[in-house]
């Protein structure tokens, strides 16, 4: 995949003497020391990362860690004190005014925490703003704005003012306004933080849908670790202006690079992050439809289990048979598995979060079976693997109750 | 013992006087140009206002009140303006109105750009603040003196003094309004690639409009009060009648012109207020 955004050694210092602070920073002074001695605030300290085309990149960190400052350097709402921000091979920091305007008009759009909607305009007027700035003619931009509003579920609200809407709906407008421009990159600074949890979940799902449809490159900020791990293809963690770790959610979860991230990770509800594919395993035993009852019994005995999944051609899942049924069948001189198949097991896809599996895992007599869209068996999940998946890998002594 | 010593005195007035004289001599061309502009606006406004027949004028006032507020207000304003006519001060009223309108138009043309600019420019703002405070607290007839020196007697100095007295709220509230535009909204405008001009026209000014309109309303009311005072330097209109009434201690005439001024002021105030309410969009 090609790199869409590449940030190299980015520093942003707020204050009247950025040069001095920059020098101190290079000498290795801490953010606090620089603030106390020079009065300069280090917003971002030597951050480097890159985002691939079509990737969902999440930046998280505590309040004041420099997340907003960093994301605002990506469209130059904040001018970096030093470093490079390379988008599609061009260093945007070197852009002149006209190039910058064009870059903002076409390549990148921002969604704001408190929506930043224009209250004097209707929803339509808000959504067509970016197009209006580009002097696209009225009919065309209205048509695009109407379509975009419809795509975020706001059909019929076009002529309302933003203040007449609930928070969730307002942020949909914010999203529509950003999408109407058809930018390659979406910058989202805590877009869902102002929403209540239920609405928030809907918006997350919707954003993922939009992402999978439109393949935008998204840089998304949150201080909610659950949100970060749910949405992000990759996650970067910031502290005191520095990026202290980056990687995919699993990596970060399993190998927190320092105490700070460990604390962060502890706060996470692992059931919401770990997916079926992370804990499923290859079944020890499997029988094919062609095999007879006796083979099935032998398999189960060999592996010391009381039931076994039956697959057809190309691993297509057919059902499950139990040892008791098989023994009974042998007594009745039946040899085909077909009549013995049971279907009261629980089936799931590999992307399911274990949050949703817990209940069924404890209720069902059989392991949970993981299949793909074609009903092919990918793996099974036994109860113990769910439980062990919940244990933080670095603190085995802790027990988790639920 | 208790008086301030005579030998220790300072007379700032003479320096201001020197400055004013220096200005009149060296900026004659400028003042002439100003005179031309002011005259042009006043007389054209007056022409338009006198071109409208009186009954149509009353009807217009009625419609304005009705459309902007209610039938009752419309009727009320129409009755008031009719009363002014019945008293016999119609022409004076029209003249006063044209000076007010002229002053307000010029105040807006001067005040809004300065207000916008000072919202962006800390230094200008710092300079403007004491100046504006001074302009507003200075007794209003003090402005009559330089106005007279620059422009002589008549309508033009009256408009000039009125503008000086009534522009500050327009500047102040415009600046305040622009500064109060929510930062996130401004940033949104820039994030979509607006130029400064586009951000101003499409976002900042529309957002600021209600407050700017409140400023214009204040400016109008100050202009109204100043127009009466500026009759002292020869402006015609309702103020002149008040002045004559004072000189003659003519109670009846004083009341007639006074009540006409009140009626006119009420109508102007309500109408501008209602217009500014139309811009509310929170
Ligand atoms: N315009 C500014 N002028 C001066 N200092 C600033 C400015 N913007 C941010 N800062 C400082 O930079 C640091 C990083 O702030 P930033 O807003 O990027 O944090 P954040 O991670 O987004 O926090 P939050 O979660 O609260 O939004 C803070 O110390 C903040 O005080
Ligand atoms: Mg922030």
XYZ file of C-alpha atoms and ligand atoms in Angstrom:
716
model
C 0.000 0.000 0.000
C 1.199 3.478 -0.724
C 1.825 6.018 1.971
C -0.743 8.792 2.014
C 0.574 10.856 4.875
C 4.063 10.854 6.228
C 4.922 12.954 9.244
C 8.585 13.335 10.026
C 10.034 14.791 13.221
C 7.146 17.136 13.712
C 7.474 19.732 16.453
C 4.928 22.358 17.386
C 5.728 24.920 20.018
C 3.273 27.542 21.220
C 4.647 30.840 22.414
C 6.704 33.794 21.340
C 10.137 32.112 21.351
C 9.711 28.847 19.467
C 13.337 28.810 18.252
C 14.697 28.850 21.771
C 12.300 26.145 22.899
C 13.180 24.075 19.866
C 16.853 24.241 20.764
C 16.138 23.228 24.356
C 14.029 20.379 23.070
C 16.918 19.173 20.935
C 19.141 19.384 24.007
C 16.777 16.945 25.603
C 14.920 19.194 28.008
C 11.507 18.000 29.137
C 8.252 19.661 28.223
C 7.713 20.814 31.812
C 11.197 22.223 32.186
C 10.877 24.166 28.962
C 7.541 25.559 30.058
C 8.894 26.590 33.453
C 12.082 28.210 32.205
C 11.045 29.722 28.887
C 7.257 29.919 29.110
C 6.917 28.052 25.825
C 4.429 25.212 25.515
C 5.534 22.132 23.640
C 2.411 20.935 21.842
C 3.954 18.169 19.767
C 7.418 16.817 20.408
C 9.219 15.144 17.529
C 6.366 13.022 16.224
C 6.887 10.710 13.277
C 4.362 8.370 11.749
C 2.837 7.479 8.459
C -0.640 6.599 7.328
C -1.323 4.347 4.367
C -3.813 5.092 1.679
C -7.246 3.986 2.887
C -6.060 3.326 6.404
C -7.976 4.187 9.566
C -5.372 5.706 11.846
C -6.314 6.542 15.413
C -4.392 8.828 17.727
C -5.189 8.532 21.392
C -3.830 10.018 24.558
C -4.879 11.867 27.664
C -6.112 15.434 27.660
C -3.319 17.862 26.857
C -1.110 15.222 25.292
C -1.038 17.095 21.988
C -3.499 15.119 19.890
C -5.386 18.138 18.578
C -2.193 20.031 17.949
C -0.869 17.122 15.922
C -3.964 16.596 13.793
C -4.220 20.334 13.171
C -0.715 20.251 11.754
C -2.020 17.923 9.051
C -4.053 20.698 7.447
C -1.883 23.479 8.809
C -4.502 24.980 11.090
C -1.404 24.810 13.265
C 1.837 25.666 11.538
C 4.540 23.196 12.607
C 7.563 24.762 14.244
C 9.771 22.203 12.518
C 9.456 18.923 10.689
C 7.752 17.714 7.565
C 4.199 16.752 6.736
C 4.279 14.906 3.455
C 0.993 14.197 1.754
C 1.081 12.370 -1.566
C 4.771 13.048 -1.785
C 4.557 16.799 -1.211
C 5.634 18.616 1.920
C 2.566 20.709 2.728
C 4.501 22.863 5.176
C 6.213 24.427 2.175
C 2.967 25.255 0.389
C 2.226 28.894 -0.393
C -1.180 30.373 0.403
C -2.790 29.355 -2.834
C -1.484 25.800 -2.751
C -2.608 25.463 0.839
C -6.122 26.649 0.010
C -6.309 24.197 -2.834
C -4.996 21.397 -0.634
C -7.658 22.138 1.973
C -10.364 22.409 -0.655
C -9.642 19.159 -2.396
C -7.552 16.730 -0.406
C -8.441 17.028 3.209
C -11.539 17.756 5.273
C -11.990 18.093 8.982
C -14.710 17.051 11.392
C -14.747 18.941 14.674
C -15.432 17.892 18.239
C -18.159 20.454 18.741
C -19.253 20.126 15.142
C -18.250 23.664 14.097
C -21.399 23.970 12.023
C -22.429 27.301 10.558
C -25.533 28.147 12.565
C -26.619 30.843 10.134
C -26.900 28.321 7.326
C -29.291 25.483 6.689
C -27.977 21.920 6.651
C -27.837 22.164 2.897
C -25.924 25.429 3.153
C -23.496 23.809 5.552
C -22.880 20.763 3.436
C -22.364 22.727 0.241
C -19.959 25.147 1.905
C -16.788 23.482 0.711
C -18.109 23.292 -2.827
C -19.234 26.898 -2.709
C -15.730 27.950 -1.720
C -14.472 26.171 -4.811
C -16.935 28.091 -6.971
C -18.760 25.012 -8.132
C -22.010 26.079 -9.684
C -25.113 26.211 -7.621
C -27.143 23.390 -9.156
C -24.260 20.984 -9.058
C -23.256 21.721 -5.489
C -26.833 21.525 -4.261
C -27.243 18.194 -5.910
C -24.060 16.863 -4.330
C -25.042 18.279 -0.942
C -28.490 16.699 -1.131
C -27.031 13.326 -2.004
C -24.457 13.530 0.747
C -27.063 14.505 3.322
C -29.130 11.542 2.244
C -26.145 9.233 2.578
C -25.783 10.141 6.253
C -29.489 9.659 6.855
C -30.624 13.265 6.942
C -33.003 13.274 4.034
C -35.901 15.595 4.729
C -33.885 17.841 7.059
C -32.083 19.787 4.336
C -33.684 23.143 5.079
C -33.455 23.000 8.871
C -30.898 24.954 10.834
C -28.230 22.999 12.747
C -29.497 24.239 16.104
C -32.782 22.444 15.535
C -30.961 19.089 15.556
C -29.743 16.707 18.240
C -26.007 16.300 18.785
C -25.805 13.057 16.875
C -27.566 14.556 13.910
C -25.381 17.639 14.024
C -22.282 15.515 13.781
C -23.802 13.723 10.817
C -23.995 17.127 9.199
C -20.360 17.682 10.128
C -19.501 14.408 8.480
C -21.594 15.160 5.415
C -19.966 18.553 5.077
C -16.578 16.887 5.073
C -17.618 14.141 2.664
C -19.319 16.456 0.175
C -15.922 17.722 -0.886
C -14.864 14.162 -1.674
C -11.510 14.575 0.055
C -8.931 11.779 0.169
C -8.270 12.400 3.818
C -10.660 12.887 6.720
C -9.299 14.495 9.865
C -11.552 13.858 12.830
C -10.725 15.469 16.167
C -12.756 13.657 18.812
C -15.822 13.788 16.608
C -17.957 11.604 18.858
C -16.832 12.782 22.269
C -19.719 15.182 22.639
C -22.297 12.473 21.937
C -23.973 10.169 24.395
C -22.835 6.531 24.382
C -25.668 4.984 22.380
C -25.558 7.565 19.617
C -21.838 7.292 19.710
C -21.903 3.582 18.987
C -24.225 4.119 16.033
C -21.947 6.777 14.660
C -18.918 4.521 15.001
C -20.626 1.765 13.080
C -21.758 4.200 10.450
C -18.295 5.660 10.095
C -16.859 2.182 9.585
C -19.447 1.534 6.908
C -18.633 4.777 5.164
C -14.957 3.959 5.420
C -15.391 0.540 3.856
C -17.460 2.011 1.051
C -15.468 5.141 0.266
C -11.962 4.010 1.268
C -10.952 7.338 2.714
C -7.772 7.762 4.637
C -8.913 8.669 8.124
C -6.961 10.205 10.971
C -9.159 9.982 14.029
C -8.560 11.310 17.499
C -10.074 9.988 20.667
C -9.236 9.662 24.293
C -11.470 6.632 24.563
C -9.404 3.497 24.271
C -12.390 1.350 23.385
C -13.193 3.628 20.511
C -9.575 3.665 19.401
C -9.299 -0.097 19.260
C -12.678 -0.594 17.732
C -12.081 1.777 14.853
C -8.370 1.853 14.246
C -6.444 -0.222 11.763
C -3.494 1.228 13.580
C -3.302 3.234 16.761
C -0.746 5.739 17.991
C -0.563 6.652 21.646
C 0.571 10.133 22.662
C 1.949 11.403 25.920
C 3.320 14.859 26.641
C 3.464 15.671 22.964
C 5.338 12.514 22.044
C 4.111 9.431 20.267
C 5.025 6.713 22.718
C 3.748 3.713 20.800
C 2.105 2.871 17.534
C 0.923 -0.345 16.020
C -2.217 -2.345 15.401
C -4.631 -2.716 18.307
C -3.644 -6.307 19.056
C 0.047 -5.428 19.317
C -0.578 -2.557 21.646
C -2.955 -4.584 23.720
C -0.593 -7.480 24.088
C 2.688 -5.621 24.396
C 2.093 -2.300 26.065
C 5.416 -0.579 25.564
C 5.506 1.212 28.873
C 3.665 1.705 32.094
C 1.677 4.551 30.681
C 0.147 2.459 27.941
C -0.270 -0.417 30.324
C -2.450 1.781 32.498
C -4.290 2.773 29.419
C -4.775 -0.815 28.378
C -5.945 -1.856 31.798
C -8.810 0.522 31.472
C -9.982 -1.174 28.358
C -12.744 -3.662 28.315
C -11.011 -6.446 26.478
C -14.249 -8.105 25.498
C -14.862 -5.192 23.185
C -11.542 -5.476 21.447
C -10.774 -9.121 21.056
C -12.466 -10.768 18.138
C -13.369 -14.388 17.505
C -10.445 -14.756 15.122
C -8.014 -13.788 17.862
C -8.935 -16.654 20.127
C -10.309 -19.359 17.837
C -8.200 -22.415 17.182
C -8.052 -25.259 14.734
C -10.269 -28.074 15.930
C -8.247 -31.093 17.066
C -10.816 -33.391 15.600
C -13.076 -33.124 12.602
C -15.042 -35.646 10.640
C -16.235 -35.520 7.097
C -19.745 -36.354 5.906
C -18.265 -39.259 4.008
C -16.868 -40.765 7.166
C -19.117 -43.124 8.980
C -20.273 -43.305 12.557
C -17.359 -45.491 13.603
C -14.761 -43.020 12.391
C -16.514 -40.298 14.323
C -16.454 -42.365 17.502
C -12.773 -43.100 17.048
C -11.970 -39.418 16.535
C -13.809 -38.423 19.662
C -12.231 -41.133 21.751
C -8.769 -40.290 20.470
C -9.167 -36.660 21.445
C -11.115 -37.251 24.580
C -14.093 -35.134 23.534
C -17.825 -35.781 23.555
C -18.841 -34.142 20.310
C -17.281 -33.383 16.933
C -18.116 -31.046 14.056
C -18.961 -32.575 10.703
C -17.876 -30.907 7.486
C -18.697 -31.544 3.871
C -16.699 -30.635 0.807
C -14.304 -27.676 1.140
C -14.798 -27.554 4.874
C -18.481 -26.607 4.603
C -20.010 -26.954 8.025
C -22.759 -29.592 8.135
C -23.452 -30.003 11.815
C -22.245 -31.641 14.959
C -22.558 -35.179 16.268
C -22.292 -36.336 19.867
C -20.653 -39.459 21.173
C -23.907 -40.656 22.726
C -25.798 -40.437 19.447
C -23.011 -42.254 17.626
C -22.912 -45.100 20.112
C -26.694 -45.424 19.898
C -26.471 -45.499 16.073
C -23.917 -48.281 16.110
C -26.272 -50.323 18.287
C -29.035 -49.729 15.715
C -26.694 -50.693 12.930
C -26.828 -47.256 11.349
C -23.636 -46.100 9.704
C -24.441 -42.740 8.063
C -23.783 -39.556 10.055
C -26.484 -37.700 8.203
C -29.370 -38.580 10.492
C -27.360 -37.896 13.613
C -26.476 -34.295 12.814
C -27.445 -31.758 15.412
C -27.699 -28.026 14.763
C -28.130 -26.546 18.208
C -24.582 -25.194 18.376
C -23.682 -21.502 18.215
C -22.125 -20.170 15.033
C -20.301 -16.877 14.585
C -18.141 -14.936 12.161
C -14.458 -14.305 12.738
C -14.975 -10.566 13.268
C -17.387 -10.943 16.158
C -16.197 -9.405 19.431
C -16.099 -11.784 22.317
C -18.298 -9.403 24.233
C -21.122 -10.906 22.199
C -19.904 -14.466 22.562
C -19.640 -14.633 26.309
C -23.225 -15.497 26.999
C -23.471 -18.198 24.362
C -20.142 -19.631 25.329
C -21.397 -20.264 28.814
C -24.826 -21.524 27.728
C -23.977 -23.886 24.906
C -22.929 -27.508 25.439
C -20.703 -27.364 22.386
C -17.786 -25.171 21.411
C -18.648 -22.059 19.405
C -17.867 -22.587 15.748
C -16.398 -19.846 13.593
C -17.378 -19.825 9.929
C -16.866 -17.500 6.996
C -19.542 -16.088 4.707
C -19.708 -19.362 2.745
C -20.330 -21.327 5.921
C -16.858 -22.854 5.786
C -15.442 -23.809 9.135
C -12.505 -21.639 10.169
C -12.033 -22.654 13.739
C -13.675 -23.294 17.042
C -13.740 -21.458 20.321
C -13.902 -23.404 23.546
C -14.933 -21.801 26.766
C -11.503 -21.788 28.299
C -10.003 -19.885 25.402
C -12.518 -17.101 25.890
C -11.660 -16.877 29.522
C -7.938 -16.877 28.911
C -8.340 -14.331 26.111
C -9.708 -11.966 28.696
C -6.696 -12.136 30.922
C -4.261 -9.307 30.313
C -1.175 -11.088 29.096
C 1.145 -9.109 31.324
C -0.676 -9.616 34.579
C -1.621 -13.250 34.740
C -2.250 -13.135 38.424
C -5.188 -10.808 38.084
C -8.520 -12.479 37.735
C -11.368 -11.029 35.835
C -14.882 -11.536 36.978
C -17.985 -11.102 34.966
C -4.494 78.274 50.061
C -7.192 75.958 48.858
C -7.046 76.878 45.211
C -4.727 75.330 42.708
C -1.678 77.581 42.226
C -1.953 80.008 39.334
C 1.679 79.723 38.243
C 1.314 76.012 37.755
C -1.125 75.710 34.930
C -1.459 73.937 31.648
C -3.948 74.623 28.935
C -4.391 71.601 26.625
C -7.225 73.394 24.853
C -4.896 75.714 22.968
C -2.997 72.787 21.489
C -6.182 71.187 20.265
C -7.185 74.556 18.855
C -3.856 74.833 17.078
C -4.306 71.341 15.683
C -7.801 72.073 14.440
C -6.649 75.273 12.757
C -3.678 73.525 11.223
C -6.024 70.860 9.878
C -8.376 73.419 8.344
C -5.550 75.155 6.584
C -3.665 72.114 5.371
C -6.564 69.829 4.614
C -8.890 72.233 2.908
C -9.219 69.903 -0.075
C -10.153 67.030 2.144
C -12.852 69.009 3.917
C -14.201 70.271 0.632
C -14.474 66.735 -0.638
C -16.173 65.687 2.572
C -18.594 68.569 2.238
C -19.473 67.487 -1.270
C -20.079 63.899 -0.233
C -22.181 64.798 2.779
C -24.239 67.295 0.824
C -24.811 64.842 -1.964
C -26.085 62.147 0.399
C -28.226 64.495 2.488
C -29.908 66.146 -0.443
C -30.529 62.942 -2.290
C -32.008 61.352 0.795
C -34.127 64.399 1.298
C -35.229 64.342 -2.336
C -36.293 60.751 -2.048
C -38.158 61.364 1.190
C -39.959 64.454 -0.083
C -40.739 62.744 -3.355
C -42.923 60.306 -1.479
C -46.382 61.844 -0.959
C -47.307 62.221 2.698
C -50.140 59.676 2.642
C -47.889 57.105 1.011
C -45.260 57.821 3.643
C -47.766 57.150 6.402
C -48.853 53.985 4.636
C -45.241 52.844 4.361
C -44.637 53.399 8.063
C -47.794 51.434 8.794
C -46.756 48.555 6.559
C -43.261 48.504 8.029
C -44.611 48.244 11.564
C -47.171 45.677 10.552
C -44.845 43.422 8.579
C -41.982 43.621 11.052
C -44.033 43.323 14.195
C -47.791 43.509 14.413
C -50.882 45.250 13.158
C -51.077 47.174 16.407
C -47.523 48.506 16.087
C -48.155 49.457 12.471
C -51.258 51.406 13.448
C -49.463 53.028 16.375
C -46.582 54.252 14.234
C -48.957 55.512 11.558
C -50.906 57.516 14.146
C -47.709 59.006 15.554
C -46.403 60.104 12.180
C -49.827 61.510 11.268
C -49.825 63.530 14.470
C -46.490 65.075 13.500
C -48.125 66.179 10.256
C -51.181 67.536 12.085
C -48.949 69.560 14.383
C -47.520 71.111 11.240
C -43.958 69.861 11.499
C -44.005 67.423 8.575
C -41.299 69.144 6.545
C -39.070 69.583 9.599
C -39.552 65.930 10.436
C -38.539 64.870 6.931
C -35.455 67.043 7.111
C -34.417 65.686 10.481
C -34.982 62.184 9.193
C -32.805 62.770 6.173
C -29.925 64.023 8.332
C -30.299 60.992 10.593
C -30.361 58.606 7.664
C -27.356 60.278 6.049
C -25.352 60.185 9.259
C -26.235 56.571 9.908
C -25.333 55.501 6.380
C -21.975 57.246 6.614
C -21.407 55.942 10.145
C -21.984 52.406 8.924
C -19.693 52.864 5.958
C -16.974 54.122 8.286
C -17.736 52.053 11.371
C -18.108 48.515 10.064
C -14.759 48.279 8.240
C -12.943 49.867 11.176
C -14.730 47.499 13.526
C -13.790 44.475 11.445
C -10.226 45.589 11.106
C -9.798 46.288 14.795
C -11.190 42.840 15.616
C -8.226 41.358 13.772
C -5.656 43.882 14.882
C -4.794 43.975 18.571
C -2.752 47.135 18.270
C -5.424 49.119 16.471
C -7.921 47.862 18.980
C -5.735 49.106 21.842
C -5.548 52.519 20.224
C -9.242 52.649 19.434
C -10.572 51.787 22.845
C -9.670 54.998 24.740
C -10.530 57.031 21.675
C -13.986 55.498 21.416
C -14.558 55.857 25.144
C -13.585 59.506 24.885
C -15.769 60.120 21.876
C -18.791 58.721 23.630
C -18.365 60.406 26.998
C -17.458 63.852 25.669
C -20.534 66.116 25.978
C -22.016 65.894 22.541
C -22.159 69.618 21.767
C -18.380 69.893 22.138
C -18.209 68.328 18.680
C -20.075 71.265 17.299
C -17.036 73.503 17.634
C -14.560 71.718 15.359
C -17.440 70.853 13.036
C -18.201 74.533 12.724
C -14.577 75.438 12.163
C -14.125 72.800 9.485
C -17.423 73.253 7.692
C -18.953 76.521 8.769
C -22.644 76.614 9.621
C -25.472 74.496 8.256
C -26.334 70.929 7.484
C -22.865 69.618 6.677
C -21.251 70.345 10.061
C -24.379 68.948 11.691
C -23.956 65.669 9.837
C -20.246 65.671 10.598
C -20.768 66.175 14.326
C -23.496 63.555 14.292
C -21.238 61.013 12.625
C -18.433 61.636 15.091
C -20.807 61.226 17.990
C -22.728 58.227 16.764
C -20.146 55.988 15.070
C -18.455 54.544 18.194
C -21.136 51.946 19.028
C -21.079 50.735 15.452
C -17.301 50.221 15.577
C -17.376 48.744 19.039
C -20.147 46.236 18.458
C -18.861 45.209 15.037
C -15.472 44.471 16.538
C -17.020 42.618 19.458
C -19.275 40.629 17.165
C -16.446 39.507 14.921
C -14.295 38.527 17.872
C -17.146 36.515 19.321
C -17.583 34.276 16.296
C -16.929 30.807 17.718
C -13.351 29.764 17.028
C -14.360 26.340 15.808
C -16.647 27.868 13.208
C -13.921 30.146 11.940
C -11.555 27.197 11.813
C -14.102 25.145 9.938
C -14.251 27.909 7.355
C -10.491 27.892 6.956
C -10.236 24.097 7.067
C -12.369 23.959 3.926
C -9.969 26.247 2.155
C -11.718 29.603 2.466
C -9.695 32.699 1.791
C -9.800 35.353 4.497
C -12.298 37.289 2.439
C -14.550 34.254 1.973
C -14.393 33.438 5.669
C -15.370 37.026 6.447
C -18.229 37.270 3.985
C -19.624 33.775 4.284
C -19.111 33.014 7.945
C -17.922 35.820 10.185
C -20.187 38.633 9.040
C -23.373 36.546 8.926
C -22.535 35.233 12.395
C -21.831 38.752 13.625
C -24.915 40.286 12.023
C -27.272 40.338 15.022
C -24.724 42.173 17.162
C -23.757 44.505 14.337
C -27.430 45.348 13.895
C -27.687 46.119 17.606
C -24.762 48.491 17.089
C -26.529 50.142 14.184
C -29.596 50.566 16.321
C -27.519 52.355 18.979
C -25.836 54.468 16.329
C -29.215 55.496 14.988
C -30.471 56.540 18.381
C -27.339 58.575 19.093
C -27.652 60.197 15.679
C -31.243 61.077 16.460
C -30.278 62.793 19.709
C -27.346 64.582 18.103
C -29.377 65.923 15.226
C -31.460 67.906 17.680
C -28.390 69.364 19.350
C -26.706 70.166 16.075
C -29.458 72.602 15.242
C -27.326 74.941 17.352
C -24.973 75.231 14.406
C -27.680 75.774 11.906
C -29.107 72.426 10.989
C -32.739 72.783 10.009
C -35.412 70.398 11.171
C -37.162 69.605 14.416
C -34.153 70.620 16.521
C -34.283 74.113 15.140
C -37.839 74.500 16.385
C -36.783 73.349 19.840
C -33.997 75.899 19.825
C -36.329 78.700 18.808
C -38.840 77.616 21.448
C -36.117 77.790 24.096
C -35.058 81.249 23.014
C -38.637 82.492 23.080
C -39.643 80.461 26.131
C -42.540 79.277 23.976
C -43.959 76.317 25.861
C -46.496 75.296 23.214
C -43.929 75.299 20.421
C -41.431 73.499 22.631
C -43.970 70.780 23.377
C -45.006 70.369 19.755
C -41.496 69.959 18.446
C -40.455 67.898 21.466
C -43.269 65.393 21.056
C -42.557 65.137 17.331
C -38.952 64.243 18.097
C -40.133 61.617 20.565
C -42.479 60.074 17.995
C -39.800 59.981 15.346
C -37.294 58.508 17.777
C -39.710 55.785 18.861
C -40.436 54.765 15.307
C -36.786 54.706 14.274
C -35.803 52.764 17.369
C -38.477 50.115 16.985
C -37.937 49.654 13.302
C -34.163 49.210 13.567
C -34.625 46.948 16.558
C -37.033 44.753 14.685
C -34.746 44.580 11.708
C -31.895 43.461 13.938
C -34.108 40.786 15.468
C -34.665 39.361 12.004
C -30.974 38.525 11.986
C -31.022 36.444 15.146
C -30.180 32.863 14.290
C -29.051 31.046 17.363
N -3.208 27.816 20.731
C -2.468 27.379 21.757
N -1.650 28.229 22.427
C -0.893 27.783 23.453
N -0.864 26.525 23.894
C -1.653 25.627 23.270
C -2.495 26.003 22.173
N -3.161 24.912 21.758
C -2.762 23.905 22.561
N -1.856 24.322 23.464
C -1.165 23.499 24.473
O -0.579 22.407 23.813
C -0.716 21.222 24.573
C -1.426 20.164 23.772
O -2.777 20.549 23.592
P -3.800 19.778 22.687
O -5.013 20.622 22.585
O -3.148 19.375 21.444
O -4.094 18.499 23.571
P -5.157 17.355 23.318
O -4.413 16.085 23.385
O -5.930 17.620 22.092
O -6.080 17.471 24.586
P -7.678 17.299 24.698
O -7.936 15.840 24.843
O -7.997 18.038 25.963
O -8.296 17.897 23.501
C -1.445 21.611 25.849
O -0.475 21.802 26.852
C -2.109 22.899 25.493
O -2.218 23.723 26.622
Mg -8.026 18.104 21.652
